[in-house]
Amino acid sequence: MPDNNIKAKAKSLAAKLNKPPATKAANIDYQAKLAEHGLTREQVIATERKLAKFANTMDSLVRVPFTKQGMGADAALSTIPLAGDLAGLALTSYAFILGRQLGVPAHKMTPAVRLAFIDMVVGIVPGIGTVLDIFIRPSRKTLGIVHEHLHHEYGITETMHMDRPFLHQSLEDKQQQSRFGFFWRNPVVAWLYLHIPDILGLLVIIVIGWGLWTVISWLVGLFGKTTGFG
Protein backbone atom coordinates (compact mmCIF):
# COMPACT_ATOMS: atom_id res chain seq x y z
CA MET A 1 0.00 0.00 0.00
CA PRO A 2 2.69 2.55 0.83
CA ASP A 3 4.35 1.78 -2.53
CA ASN A 4 1.08 2.38 -4.33
CA ASN A 5 0.65 5.72 -2.60
CA ILE A 6 4.18 6.77 -3.52
CA LYS A 7 3.60 5.79 -7.16
CA ALA A 8 0.31 7.71 -7.25
CA LYS A 9 1.95 10.83 -5.82
CA ALA A 10 4.82 10.49 -8.32
CA LYS A 11 2.38 10.26 -11.23
CA SER A 12 0.44 13.27 -9.94
CA LEU A 13 3.64 15.30 -9.62
CA ALA A 14 4.78 14.29 -13.10
CA ALA A 15 1.42 15.32 -14.55
CA LYS A 16 1.67 18.73 -12.91
CA LEU A 17 5.20 19.24 -14.19
CA ASN A 18 4.26 18.25 -17.73
CA LYS A 19 1.09 20.35 -17.79
CA PRO A 20 1.64 23.58 -19.75
CA PRO A 21 1.15 26.86 -17.87
CA ALA A 22 -2.37 28.25 -18.02
CA THR A 23 -1.18 31.52 -19.56
CA LYS A 24 0.63 29.69 -22.33
CA ALA A 25 -2.45 27.64 -23.12
CA ALA A 26 -4.54 30.80 -23.12
CA ASN A 27 -2.10 32.49 -25.49
CA ILE A 28 -2.28 29.55 -27.90
CA ASP A 29 -6.08 29.74 -27.73
CA TYR A 30 -6.02 33.50 -28.43
CA GLN A 31 -3.71 32.97 -31.39
CA ALA A 32 -6.09 30.36 -32.77
CA LYS A 33 -9.02 32.75 -32.45
CA LEU A 34 -7.08 35.50 -34.21
CA ALA A 35 -6.12 33.12 -37.00
CA GLU A 36 -9.75 32.03 -37.30
CA HIS A 37 -10.67 35.60 -38.27
CA GLY A 38 -7.56 36.08 -40.42
CA LEU A 39 -6.13 38.65 -37.99
CA THR A 40 -2.88 39.27 -36.16
CA ARG A 41 -2.50 40.95 -32.78
CA GLU A 42 -0.82 43.94 -34.46
CA GLN A 43 -3.68 44.31 -36.94
CA VAL A 44 -6.26 44.19 -34.17
CA ILE A 45 -4.50 46.90 -32.14
CA ALA A 46 -4.05 49.06 -35.26
CA THR A 47 -7.76 48.73 -36.17
CA GLU A 48 -8.89 49.41 -32.62
CA ARG A 49 -6.66 52.48 -32.60
CA LYS A 50 -8.34 53.61 -35.84
CA LEU A 51 -11.72 53.15 -34.15
CA ALA A 52 -10.50 55.09 -31.10
CA LYS A 53 -9.38 57.97 -33.34
CA PHE A 54 -12.82 58.08 -34.89
CA ALA A 55 -14.59 57.85 -31.52
CA ASN A 56 -12.46 60.65 -30.10
CA THR A 57 -13.16 62.85 -33.12
CA MET A 58 -16.90 62.22 -32.91
CA ASP A 59 -17.45 62.22 -29.16
CA SER A 60 -14.51 63.62 -27.18
CA LEU A 61 -12.20 65.69 -29.38
CA VAL A 62 -12.09 68.35 -26.64
CA ARG A 63 -12.29 66.86 -23.17
CA VAL A 64 -11.79 67.57 -19.49
CA PRO A 65 -8.14 66.87 -18.46
CA PHE A 66 -7.47 63.35 -17.12
CA THR A 67 -11.02 62.24 -18.02
CA LYS A 68 -12.75 60.81 -21.10
CA GLN A 69 -15.65 63.27 -20.88
CA GLY A 70 -15.82 65.93 -23.56
CA MET A 71 -17.42 66.86 -26.87
CA GLY A 72 -16.64 66.31 -30.54
CA ALA A 73 -17.91 66.51 -34.09
CA ASP A 74 -21.17 64.72 -33.28
CA ALA A 75 -22.23 67.48 -30.87
CA ALA A 76 -21.17 70.11 -33.41
CA LEU A 77 -23.21 68.44 -36.17
CA SER A 78 -26.28 68.36 -33.94
CA THR A 79 -26.40 72.17 -34.10
CA ILE A 80 -27.56 71.76 -37.73
CA PRO A 81 -31.23 70.74 -37.49
CA LEU A 82 -32.01 67.23 -38.80
CA ALA A 83 -29.34 67.20 -41.53
CA GLY A 84 -26.56 67.33 -38.96
CA ASP A 85 -28.11 64.55 -36.90
CA LEU A 86 -28.57 62.33 -39.97
CA ALA A 87 -24.95 63.00 -40.94
CA GLY A 88 -23.86 62.07 -37.42
CA LEU A 89 -25.77 58.78 -37.63
CA ALA A 90 -24.21 58.00 -41.02
CA LEU A 91 -20.71 58.74 -39.72
CA THR A 92 -21.27 56.65 -36.59
CA SER A 93 -21.98 53.62 -38.78
CA TYR A 94 -18.26 53.65 -39.64
CA ALA A 95 -17.55 52.64 -36.04
CA PHE A 96 -19.88 49.66 -36.42
CA ILE A 97 -18.07 48.61 -39.61
CA LEU A 98 -14.69 48.65 -37.85
CA GLY A 99 -16.14 46.63 -34.99
CA ARG A 100 -17.41 43.98 -37.39
CA GLN A 101 -13.98 43.86 -39.07
CA LEU A 102 -12.54 42.86 -35.70
CA GLY A 103 -14.96 39.96 -35.44
CA VAL A 104 -17.43 41.50 -33.00
CA PRO A 105 -20.81 39.73 -33.42
CA ALA A 106 -23.68 41.91 -34.61
CA HIS A 107 -25.78 41.18 -31.50
CA LYS A 108 -23.06 42.64 -29.27
CA MET A 109 -23.21 45.89 -31.25
CA THR A 110 -26.97 46.29 -30.70
CA PRO A 111 -26.68 48.60 -27.61
CA ALA A 112 -24.40 50.97 -29.54
CA VAL A 113 -26.71 50.96 -32.60
CA ARG A 114 -29.69 51.70 -30.34
CA LEU A 115 -27.77 54.55 -28.70
CA ALA A 116 -26.90 55.98 -32.12
CA PHE A 117 -30.59 56.19 -33.03
CA ILE A 118 -31.43 57.74 -29.66
CA ASP A 119 -28.64 60.25 -30.26
CA MET A 120 -30.15 61.16 -33.63
CA VAL A 121 -33.69 61.57 -32.26
CA VAL A 122 -32.60 63.59 -29.21
CA GLY A 123 -30.28 65.72 -31.32
CA ILE A 124 -33.22 67.04 -33.35
CA VAL A 125 -34.42 69.03 -30.31
CA PRO A 126 -32.79 72.50 -30.66
CA GLY A 127 -30.39 73.50 -27.93
CA ILE A 128 -31.17 70.73 -25.47
CA GLY A 129 -30.28 68.09 -28.06
CA THR A 130 -26.82 69.59 -28.53
CA VAL A 131 -26.18 69.56 -24.78
CA LEU A 132 -27.38 65.97 -24.41
CA ASP A 133 -25.19 64.95 -27.35
CA ILE A 134 -22.19 65.58 -25.11
CA PHE A 135 -23.34 62.74 -22.85
CA ILE A 136 -24.84 60.39 -25.46
CA ARG A 137 -21.76 59.05 -27.19
CA PRO A 138 -22.49 56.09 -29.50
CA SER A 139 -19.01 55.93 -31.02
CA ARG A 140 -17.36 55.62 -27.63
CA LYS A 141 -20.00 53.07 -26.65
CA THR A 142 -18.99 51.06 -29.72
CA LEU A 143 -15.32 51.38 -28.74
CA GLY A 144 -16.10 50.04 -25.27
CA ILE A 145 -18.02 47.06 -26.67
CA VAL A 146 -15.24 46.29 -29.15
CA HIS A 147 -12.51 46.51 -26.50
CA GLU A 148 -14.41 44.20 -24.15
CA HIS A 149 -14.76 41.69 -27.00
CA LEU A 150 -11.05 41.93 -27.85
CA HIS A 151 -10.16 41.43 -24.20
CA HIS A 152 -12.19 38.24 -23.85
CA GLU A 153 -11.66 36.79 -27.32
CA TYR A 154 -8.07 37.75 -28.11
CA GLY A 155 -6.56 38.52 -24.70
CA ILE A 156 -5.74 42.13 -25.59
CA THR A 157 -5.68 44.16 -22.39
CA GLU A 158 -3.65 47.23 -23.42
CA THR A 159 -5.64 50.48 -23.42
CA MET A 160 -3.21 53.30 -24.17
CA HIS A 161 -3.63 52.89 -27.94
CA MET A 162 -7.35 53.60 -27.49
CA ASP A 163 -7.09 56.22 -24.72
CA ARG A 164 -4.66 58.40 -26.71
CA PRO A 165 -4.84 57.03 -30.26
CA PHE A 166 -3.33 59.98 -32.14
CA LEU A 167 -0.45 60.47 -29.73
CA HIS A 168 0.01 56.70 -29.38
CA GLN A 169 0.61 56.30 -33.12
CA SER A 170 2.87 59.34 -33.18
CA LEU A 171 4.90 57.94 -30.26
CA GLU A 172 5.08 54.51 -31.92
CA ASP A 173 6.45 56.14 -35.10
CA LYS A 174 9.05 58.02 -33.09
CA GLN A 175 10.08 54.84 -31.25
CA GLN A 176 10.42 52.82 -34.44
CA GLN A 177 11.66 55.34 -37.02
CA SER A 178 13.53 58.04 -35.13
CA ARG A 179 17.25 57.66 -34.52
CA PHE A 180 16.45 58.76 -30.97
CA GLY A 181 14.08 55.83 -30.55
CA PHE A 182 15.78 54.82 -27.29
CA PHE A 183 14.81 58.22 -25.84
CA TRP A 184 11.14 57.87 -26.83
CA ARG A 185 11.03 54.33 -25.45
CA ASN A 186 11.87 55.61 -21.98
CA PRO A 187 8.73 54.95 -19.84
CA VAL A 188 8.75 58.41 -18.24
CA VAL A 189 9.21 60.21 -21.56
CA ALA A 190 6.50 58.06 -23.17
CA TRP A 191 4.06 58.76 -20.31
CA LEU A 192 4.67 62.53 -20.48
CA TYR A 193 4.25 62.54 -24.26
CA LEU A 194 0.98 60.61 -24.14
CA HIS A 195 -0.43 62.95 -21.47
CA ILE A 196 0.49 66.26 -23.15
CA PRO A 197 -3.21 67.25 -23.61
CA ASP A 198 -3.94 66.55 -19.93
CA ILE A 199 -0.93 68.55 -18.78
CA LEU A 200 -1.78 71.50 -21.05
CA GLY A 201 -5.45 71.34 -20.00
CA LEU A 202 -4.44 71.35 -16.34
CA LEU A 203 -2.20 74.37 -16.91
CA VAL A 204 -5.04 76.21 -18.63
CA ILE A 205 -7.36 75.47 -15.68
CA ILE A 206 -4.70 76.72 -13.24
CA VAL A 207 -4.19 79.93 -15.25
CA ILE A 208 -7.95 80.55 -15.48
CA GLY A 209 -8.34 79.89 -11.75
CA TRP A 210 -5.48 82.27 -10.95
CA GLY A 211 -7.00 84.90 -13.24
CA LEU A 212 -10.41 84.61 -11.60
CA TRP A 213 -8.87 84.82 -8.13
CA THR A 214 -6.94 87.94 -9.15
CA VAL A 215 -10.03 89.63 -10.59
CA ILE A 216 -12.15 88.76 -7.55
CA SER A 217 -9.44 90.02 -5.17
CA TRP A 218 -9.22 93.26 -7.13
CA LEU A 219 -13.01 93.72 -7.07
CA VAL A 220 -13.14 93.03 -3.33
CA GLY A 221 -10.36 95.55 -2.75
CA LEU A 222 -12.06 98.12 -4.95
CA PHE A 223 -15.36 97.58 -3.11
CA GLY A 224 -13.59 98.02 0.20
CA LYS A 225 -11.96 101.29 -0.83
CA THR A 226 -15.17 102.65 -2.29
CA THR A 227 -17.40 101.80 0.67
CA GLY A 228 -14.85 102.22 3.40
CA PHE A 229 -15.11 98.61 4.52
CA GLY A 230 -11.62 97.76 3.29
PDB file of C-alpha atoms in Angstrom:
ATOM      1  CA  MET A   1       0.000   0.000   0.000  1.00  0.00           C
ATOM      2  CA  PRO A   2       2.691   2.549   0.827  1.00  0.00           C
ATOM      3  CA  ASP A   3       4.354   1.784  -2.528  1.00  0.00           C
ATOM      4  CA  ASN A   4       1.083   2.383  -4.333  1.00  0.00           C
ATOM      5  CA  ASN A   5       0.646   5.725  -2.595  1.00  0.00           C
ATOM      6  CA  ILE A   6       4.179   6.769  -3.519  1.00  0.00           C
ATOM      7  CA  LYS A   7       3.598   5.787  -7.159  1.00  0.00           C
ATOM      8  CA  ALA A   8       0.305   7.710  -7.246  1.00  0.00           C
ATOM      9  CA  LYS A   9       1.953  10.826  -5.824  1.00  0.00           C
ATOM     10  CA  ALA A  10       4.816  10.488  -8.321  1.00  0.00           C
ATOM     11  CA  LYS A  11       2.376  10.261 -11.234  1.00  0.00           C
ATOM     12  CA  SER A  12       0.442  13.272  -9.944  1.00  0.00           C
ATOM     13  CA  LEU A  13       3.644  15.302  -9.616  1.00  0.00           C
ATOM     14  CA  ALA A  14       4.783  14.286 -13.100  1.00  0.00           C
ATOM     15  CA  ALA A  15       1.418  15.318 -14.552  1.00  0.00           C
ATOM     16  CA  LYS A  16       1.673  18.735 -12.911  1.00  0.00           C
ATOM     17  CA  LEU A  17       5.200  19.242 -14.189  1.00  0.00           C
ATOM     18  CA  ASN A  18       4.258  18.252 -17.729  1.00  0.00           C
ATOM     19  CA  LYS A  19       1.089  20.353 -17.789  1.00  0.00           C
ATOM     20  CA  PRO A  20       1.641  23.578 -19.752  1.00  0.00           C
ATOM     21  CA  PRO A  21       1.151  26.863 -17.867  1.00  0.00           C
ATOM     22  CA  ALA A  22      -2.369  28.253 -18.017  1.00  0.00           C
ATOM     23  CA  THR A  23      -1.178  31.522 -19.557  1.00  0.00           C
ATOM     24  CA  LYS A  24       0.632  29.687 -22.333  1.00  0.00           C
ATOM     25  CA  ALA A  25      -2.447  27.637 -23.117  1.00  0.00           C
ATOM     26  CA  ALA A  26      -4.540  30.800 -23.124  1.00  0.00           C
ATOM     27  CA  ASN A  27      -2.099  32.487 -25.493  1.00  0.00           C
ATOM     28  CA  ILE A  28      -2.284  29.548 -27.899  1.00  0.00           C
ATOM     29  CA  ASP A  29      -6.079  29.740 -27.734  1.00  0.00           C
ATOM     30  CA  TYR A  30      -6.017  33.504 -28.433  1.00  0.00           C
ATOM     31  CA  GLN A  31      -3.714  32.974 -31.392  1.00  0.00           C
ATOM     32  CA  ALA A  32      -6.092  30.358 -32.771  1.00  0.00           C
ATOM     33  CA  LYS A  33      -9.023  32.753 -32.448  1.00  0.00           C
ATOM     34  CA  LEU A  34      -7.077  35.498 -34.206  1.00  0.00           C
ATOM     35  CA  ALA A  35      -6.122  33.117 -37.000  1.00  0.00           C
ATOM     36  CA  GLU A  36      -9.751  32.026 -37.305  1.00  0.00           C
ATOM     37  CA  HIS A  37     -10.665  35.596 -38.275  1.00  0.00           C
ATOM     38  CA  GLY A  38      -7.560  36.077 -40.415  1.00  0.00           C
ATOM     39  CA  LEU A  39      -6.133  38.653 -37.991  1.00  0.00           C
ATOM     40  CA  THR A  40      -2.882  39.272 -36.164  1.00  0.00           C
ATOM     41  CA  ARG A  41      -2.498  40.950 -32.776  1.00  0.00           C
ATOM     42  CA  GLU A  42      -0.823  43.942 -34.455  1.00  0.00           C
ATOM     43  CA  GLN A  43      -3.678  44.312 -36.945  1.00  0.00           C
ATOM     44  CA  VAL A  44      -6.264  44.187 -34.166  1.00  0.00           C
ATOM     45  CA  ILE A  45      -4.503  46.897 -32.140  1.00  0.00           C
ATOM     46  CA  ALA A  46      -4.052  49.062 -35.257  1.00  0.00           C
ATOM     47  CA  THR A  47      -7.762  48.729 -36.170  1.00  0.00           C
ATOM     48  CA  GLU A  48      -8.891  49.415 -32.616  1.00  0.00           C
ATOM     49  CA  ARG A  49      -6.661  52.484 -32.595  1.00  0.00           C
ATOM     50  CA  LYS A  50      -8.342  53.609 -35.838  1.00  0.00           C
ATOM     51  CA  LEU A  51     -11.716  53.150 -34.149  1.00  0.00           C
ATOM     52  CA  ALA A  52     -10.499  55.088 -31.096  1.00  0.00           C
ATOM     53  CA  LYS A  53      -9.377  57.973 -33.341  1.00  0.00           C
ATOM     54  CA  PHE A  54     -12.820  58.078 -34.892  1.00  0.00           C
ATOM     55  CA  ALA A  55     -14.590  57.849 -31.520  1.00  0.00           C
ATOM     56  CA  ASN A  56     -12.460  60.654 -30.096  1.00  0.00           C
ATOM     57  CA  THR A  57     -13.156  62.848 -33.118  1.00  0.00           C
ATOM     58  CA  MET A  58     -16.897  62.223 -32.914  1.00  0.00           C
ATOM     59  CA  ASP A  59     -17.453  62.225 -29.160  1.00  0.00           C
ATOM     60  CA  SER A  60     -14.510  63.620 -27.182  1.00  0.00           C
ATOM     61  CA  LEU A  61     -12.201  65.694 -29.376  1.00  0.00           C
ATOM     62  CA  VAL A  62     -12.092  68.349 -26.640  1.00  0.00           C
ATOM     63  CA  ARG A  63     -12.287  66.861 -23.166  1.00  0.00           C
ATOM     64  CA  VAL A  64     -11.788  67.570 -19.487  1.00  0.00           C
ATOM     65  CA  PRO A  65      -8.145  66.873 -18.457  1.00  0.00           C
ATOM     66  CA  PHE A  66      -7.471  63.355 -17.117  1.00  0.00           C
ATOM     67  CA  THR A  67     -11.021  62.237 -18.017  1.00  0.00           C
ATOM     68  CA  LYS A  68     -12.754  60.811 -21.102  1.00  0.00           C
ATOM     69  CA  GLN A  69     -15.650  63.271 -20.882  1.00  0.00           C
ATOM     70  CA  GLY A  70     -15.824  65.931 -23.565  1.00  0.00           C
ATOM     71  CA  MET A  71     -17.418  66.856 -26.871  1.00  0.00           C
ATOM     72  CA  GLY A  72     -16.636  66.307 -30.538  1.00  0.00           C
ATOM     73  CA  ALA A  73     -17.907  66.508 -34.087  1.00  0.00           C
ATOM     74  CA  ASP A  74     -21.174  64.721 -33.276  1.00  0.00           C
ATOM     75  CA  ALA A  75     -22.231  67.476 -30.874  1.00  0.00           C
ATOM     76  CA  ALA A  76     -21.170  70.111 -33.407  1.00  0.00           C
ATOM     77  CA  LEU A  77     -23.207  68.440 -36.168  1.00  0.00           C
ATOM     78  CA  SER A  78     -26.283  68.360 -33.940  1.00  0.00           C
ATOM     79  CA  THR A  79     -26.399  72.173 -34.098  1.00  0.00           C
ATOM     80  CA  ILE A  80     -27.560  71.765 -37.730  1.00  0.00           C
ATOM     81  CA  PRO A  81     -31.235  70.739 -37.490  1.00  0.00           C
ATOM     82  CA  LEU A  82     -32.011  67.234 -38.802  1.00  0.00           C
ATOM     83  CA  ALA A  83     -29.341  67.205 -41.534  1.00  0.00           C
ATOM     84  CA  GLY A  84     -26.555  67.331 -38.955  1.00  0.00           C
ATOM     85  CA  ASP A  85     -28.109  64.553 -36.902  1.00  0.00           C
ATOM     86  CA  LEU A  86     -28.569  62.333 -39.969  1.00  0.00           C
ATOM     87  CA  ALA A  87     -24.953  63.003 -40.936  1.00  0.00           C
ATOM     88  CA  GLY A  88     -23.861  62.074 -37.415  1.00  0.00           C
ATOM     89  CA  LEU A  89     -25.766  58.783 -37.630  1.00  0.00           C
ATOM     90  CA  ALA A  90     -24.209  57.999 -41.017  1.00  0.00           C
ATOM     91  CA  LEU A  91     -20.708  58.737 -39.719  1.00  0.00           C
ATOM     92  CA  THR A  92     -21.267  56.651 -36.586  1.00  0.00           C
ATOM     93  CA  SER A  93     -21.982  53.618 -38.785  1.00  0.00           C
ATOM     94  CA  TYR A  94     -18.261  53.651 -39.644  1.00  0.00           C
ATOM     95  CA  ALA A  95     -17.553  52.642 -36.036  1.00  0.00           C
ATOM     96  CA  PHE A  96     -19.877  49.657 -36.422  1.00  0.00           C
ATOM     97  CA  ILE A  97     -18.071  48.607 -39.611  1.00  0.00           C
ATOM     98  CA  LEU A  98     -14.693  48.651 -37.848  1.00  0.00           C
ATOM     99  CA  GLY A  99     -16.145  46.626 -34.989  1.00  0.00           C
ATOM    100  CA  ARG A 100     -17.406  43.978 -37.389  1.00  0.00           C
ATOM    101  CA  GLN A 101     -13.982  43.863 -39.065  1.00  0.00           C
ATOM    102  CA  LEU A 102     -12.542  42.862 -35.704  1.00  0.00           C
ATOM    103  CA  GLY A 103     -14.961  39.960 -35.444  1.00  0.00           C
ATOM    104  CA  VAL A 104     -17.426  41.502 -32.997  1.00  0.00           C
ATOM    105  CA  PRO A 105     -20.814  39.726 -33.418  1.00  0.00           C
ATOM    106  CA  ALA A 106     -23.683  41.907 -34.612  1.00  0.00           C
ATOM    107  CA  HIS A 107     -25.777  41.179 -31.497  1.00  0.00           C
ATOM    108  CA  LYS A 108     -23.058  42.644 -29.274  1.00  0.00           C
ATOM    109  CA  MET A 109     -23.206  45.891 -31.251  1.00  0.00           C
ATOM    110  CA  THR A 110     -26.971  46.293 -30.697  1.00  0.00           C
ATOM    111  CA  PRO A 111     -26.676  48.598 -27.614  1.00  0.00           C
ATOM    112  CA  ALA A 112     -24.403  50.967 -29.544  1.00  0.00           C
ATOM    113  CA  VAL A 113     -26.705  50.963 -32.596  1.00  0.00           C
ATOM    114  CA  ARG A 114     -29.692  51.696 -30.335  1.00  0.00           C
ATOM    115  CA  LEU A 115     -27.773  54.550 -28.700  1.00  0.00           C
ATOM    116  CA  ALA A 116     -26.896  55.983 -32.119  1.00  0.00           C
ATOM    117  CA  PHE A 117     -30.590  56.185 -33.032  1.00  0.00           C
ATOM    118  CA  ILE A 118     -31.426  57.736 -29.656  1.00  0.00           C
ATOM    119  CA  ASP A 119     -28.639  60.251 -30.260  1.00  0.00           C
ATOM    120  CA  MET A 120     -30.153  61.165 -33.628  1.00  0.00           C
ATOM    121  CA  VAL A 121     -33.691  61.573 -32.258  1.00  0.00           C
ATOM    122  CA  VAL A 122     -32.596  63.586 -29.206  1.00  0.00           C
ATOM    123  CA  GLY A 123     -30.279  65.724 -31.321  1.00  0.00           C
ATOM    124  CA  ILE A 124     -33.225  67.037 -33.347  1.00  0.00           C
ATOM    125  CA  VAL A 125     -34.420  69.034 -30.314  1.00  0.00           C
ATOM    126  CA  PRO A 126     -32.786  72.500 -30.664  1.00  0.00           C
ATOM    127  CA  GLY A 127     -30.386  73.497 -27.925  1.00  0.00           C
ATOM    128  CA  ILE A 128     -31.171  70.729 -25.466  1.00  0.00           C
ATOM    129  CA  GLY A 129     -30.278  68.088 -28.058  1.00  0.00           C
ATOM    130  CA  THR A 130     -26.819  69.586 -28.530  1.00  0.00           C
ATOM    131  CA  VAL A 131     -26.182  69.562 -24.780  1.00  0.00           C
ATOM    132  CA  LEU A 132     -27.382  65.973 -24.412  1.00  0.00           C
ATOM    133  CA  ASP A 133     -25.192  64.945 -27.352  1.00  0.00           C
ATOM    134  CA  ILE A 134     -22.187  65.576 -25.114  1.00  0.00           C
ATOM    135  CA  PHE A 135     -23.337  62.738 -22.852  1.00  0.00           C
ATOM    136  CA  ILE A 136     -24.845  60.387 -25.457  1.00  0.00           C
ATOM    137  CA  ARG A 137     -21.759  59.048 -27.192  1.00  0.00           C
ATOM    138  CA  PRO A 138     -22.492  56.087 -29.496  1.00  0.00           C
ATOM    139  CA  SER A 139     -19.007  55.926 -31.024  1.00  0.00           C
ATOM    140  CA  ARG A 140     -17.356  55.618 -27.630  1.00  0.00           C
ATOM    141  CA  LYS A 141     -20.001  53.065 -26.648  1.00  0.00           C
ATOM    142  CA  THR A 142     -18.985  51.064 -29.720  1.00  0.00           C
ATOM    143  CA  LEU A 143     -15.324  51.376 -28.741  1.00  0.00           C
ATOM    144  CA  GLY A 144     -16.100  50.036 -25.272  1.00  0.00           C
ATOM    145  CA  ILE A 145     -18.021  47.057 -26.669  1.00  0.00           C
ATOM    146  CA  VAL A 146     -15.242  46.287 -29.147  1.00  0.00           C
ATOM    147  CA  HIS A 147     -12.512  46.511 -26.501  1.00  0.00           C
ATOM    148  CA  GLU A 148     -14.408  44.202 -24.150  1.00  0.00           C
ATOM    149  CA  HIS A 149     -14.755  41.692 -27.000  1.00  0.00           C
ATOM    150  CA  LEU A 150     -11.049  41.927 -27.847  1.00  0.00           C
ATOM    151  CA  HIS A 151     -10.156  41.430 -24.203  1.00  0.00           C
ATOM    152  CA  HIS A 152     -12.189  38.242 -23.847  1.00  0.00           C
ATOM    153  CA  GLU A 153     -11.661  36.790 -27.318  1.00  0.00           C
ATOM    154  CA  TYR A 154      -8.072  37.754 -28.110  1.00  0.00           C
ATOM    155  CA  GLY A 155      -6.564  38.519 -24.695  1.00  0.00           C
ATOM    156  CA  ILE A 156      -5.735  42.130 -25.589  1.00  0.00           C
ATOM    157  CA  THR A 157      -5.678  44.164 -22.391  1.00  0.00           C
ATOM    158  CA  GLU A 158      -3.651  47.234 -23.421  1.00  0.00           C
ATOM    159  CA  THR A 159      -5.645  50.477 -23.419  1.00  0.00           C
ATOM    160  CA  MET A 160      -3.213  53.300 -24.169  1.00  0.00           C
ATOM    161  CA  HIS A 161      -3.635  52.892 -27.945  1.00  0.00           C
ATOM    162  CA  MET A 162      -7.345  53.604 -27.491  1.00  0.00           C
ATOM    163  CA  ASP A 163      -7.092  56.217 -24.724  1.00  0.00           C
ATOM    164  CA  ARG A 164      -4.663  58.405 -26.709  1.00  0.00           C
ATOM    165  CA  PRO A 165      -4.835  57.028 -30.264  1.00  0.00           C
ATOM    166  CA  PHE A 166      -3.327  59.983 -32.144  1.00  0.00           C
ATOM    167  CA  LEU A 167      -0.454  60.465 -29.726  1.00  0.00           C
ATOM    168  CA  HIS A 168       0.009  56.699 -29.382  1.00  0.00           C
ATOM    169  CA  GLN A 169       0.614  56.298 -33.117  1.00  0.00           C
ATOM    170  CA  SER A 170       2.867  59.343 -33.176  1.00  0.00           C
ATOM    171  CA  LEU A 171       4.897  57.938 -30.257  1.00  0.00           C
ATOM    172  CA  GLU A 172       5.080  54.515 -31.920  1.00  0.00           C
ATOM    173  CA  ASP A 173       6.446  56.137 -35.102  1.00  0.00           C
ATOM    174  CA  LYS A 174       9.054  58.018 -33.087  1.00  0.00           C
ATOM    175  CA  GLN A 175      10.078  54.840 -31.247  1.00  0.00           C
ATOM    176  CA  GLN A 176      10.422  52.821 -34.442  1.00  0.00           C
ATOM    177  CA  GLN A 177      11.656  55.343 -37.017  1.00  0.00           C
ATOM    178  CA  SER A 178      13.533  58.045 -35.126  1.00  0.00           C
ATOM    179  CA  ARG A 179      17.251  57.661 -34.518  1.00  0.00           C
ATOM    180  CA  PHE A 180      16.455  58.764 -30.973  1.00  0.00           C
ATOM    181  CA  GLY A 181      14.080  55.834 -30.545  1.00  0.00           C
ATOM    182  CA  PHE A 182      15.777  54.820 -27.287  1.00  0.00           C
ATOM    183  CA  PHE A 183      14.812  58.217 -25.844  1.00  0.00           C
ATOM    184  CA  TRP A 184      11.136  57.871 -26.833  1.00  0.00           C
ATOM    185  CA  ARG A 185      11.026  54.327 -25.450  1.00  0.00           C
ATOM    186  CA  ASN A 186      11.875  55.606 -21.977  1.00  0.00           C
ATOM    187  CA  PRO A 187       8.732  54.951 -19.842  1.00  0.00           C
ATOM    188  CA  VAL A 188       8.755  58.405 -18.238  1.00  0.00           C
ATOM    189  CA  VAL A 189       9.207  60.212 -21.561  1.00  0.00           C
ATOM    190  CA  ALA A 190       6.503  58.062 -23.168  1.00  0.00           C
ATOM    191  CA  TRP A 191       4.056  58.762 -20.311  1.00  0.00           C
ATOM    192  CA  LEU A 192       4.668  62.528 -20.477  1.00  0.00           C
ATOM    193  CA  TYR A 193       4.253  62.545 -24.258  1.00  0.00           C
ATOM    194  CA  LEU A 194       0.975  60.615 -24.141  1.00  0.00           C
ATOM    195  CA  HIS A 195      -0.426  62.949 -21.467  1.00  0.00           C
ATOM    196  CA  ILE A 196       0.487  66.256 -23.150  1.00  0.00           C
ATOM    197  CA  PRO A 197      -3.208  67.248 -23.611  1.00  0.00           C
ATOM    198  CA  ASP A 198      -3.937  66.553 -19.934  1.00  0.00           C
ATOM    199  CA  ILE A 199      -0.930  68.551 -18.780  1.00  0.00           C
ATOM    200  CA  LEU A 200      -1.785  71.499 -21.051  1.00  0.00           C
ATOM    201  CA  GLY A 201      -5.446  71.344 -19.997  1.00  0.00           C
ATOM    202  CA  LEU A 202      -4.444  71.348 -16.341  1.00  0.00           C
ATOM    203  CA  LEU A 203      -2.197  74.371 -16.907  1.00  0.00           C
ATOM    204  CA  VAL A 204      -5.042  76.212 -18.629  1.00  0.00           C
ATOM    205  CA  ILE A 205      -7.362  75.475 -15.682  1.00  0.00           C
ATOM    206  CA  ILE A 206      -4.696  76.722 -13.237  1.00  0.00           C
ATOM    207  CA  VAL A 207      -4.189  79.929 -15.251  1.00  0.00           C
ATOM    208  CA  ILE A 208      -7.952  80.546 -15.478  1.00  0.00           C
ATOM    209  CA  GLY A 209      -8.342  79.889 -11.755  1.00  0.00           C
ATOM    210  CA  TRP A 210      -5.480  82.267 -10.951  1.00  0.00           C
ATOM    211  CA  GLY A 211      -6.999  84.898 -13.242  1.00  0.00           C
ATOM    212  CA  LEU A 212     -10.412  84.609 -11.600  1.00  0.00           C
ATOM    213  CA  TRP A 213      -8.866  84.817  -8.130  1.00  0.00           C
ATOM    214  CA  THR A 214      -6.941  87.938  -9.152  1.00  0.00           C
ATOM    215  CA  VAL A 215     -10.031  89.632 -10.594  1.00  0.00           C
ATOM    216  CA  ILE A 216     -12.155  88.756  -7.546  1.00  0.00           C
ATOM    217  CA  SER A 217      -9.445  90.018  -5.167  1.00  0.00           C
ATOM    218  CA  TRP A 218      -9.221  93.261  -7.127  1.00  0.00           C
ATOM    219  CA  LEU A 219     -13.011  93.722  -7.070  1.00  0.00           C
ATOM    220  CA  VAL A 220     -13.140  93.025  -3.330  1.00  0.00           C
ATOM    221  CA  GLY A 221     -10.363  95.548  -2.751  1.00  0.00           C
ATOM    222  CA  LEU A 222     -12.060  98.121  -4.954  1.00  0.00           C
ATOM    223  CA  PHE A 223     -15.360  97.581  -3.113  1.00  0.00           C
ATOM    224  CA  GLY A 224     -13.588  98.024   0.203  1.00  0.00           C
ATOM    225  CA  LYS A 225     -11.957 101.288  -0.826  1.00  0.00           C
ATOM    226  CA  THR A 226     -15.174 102.649  -2.292  1.00  0.00           C
ATOM    227  CA  THR A 227     -17.403 101.797   0.671  1.00  0.00           C
ATOM    228  CA  GLY A 228     -14.850 102.217   3.403  1.00  0.00           C
ATOM    229  CA  PHE A 229     -15.108  98.613   4.523  1.00  0.00           C
ATOM    230  CA  GLY A 230     -11.616  97.761   3.291  1.00  0.00           C
TER     231      GLY A 230
END
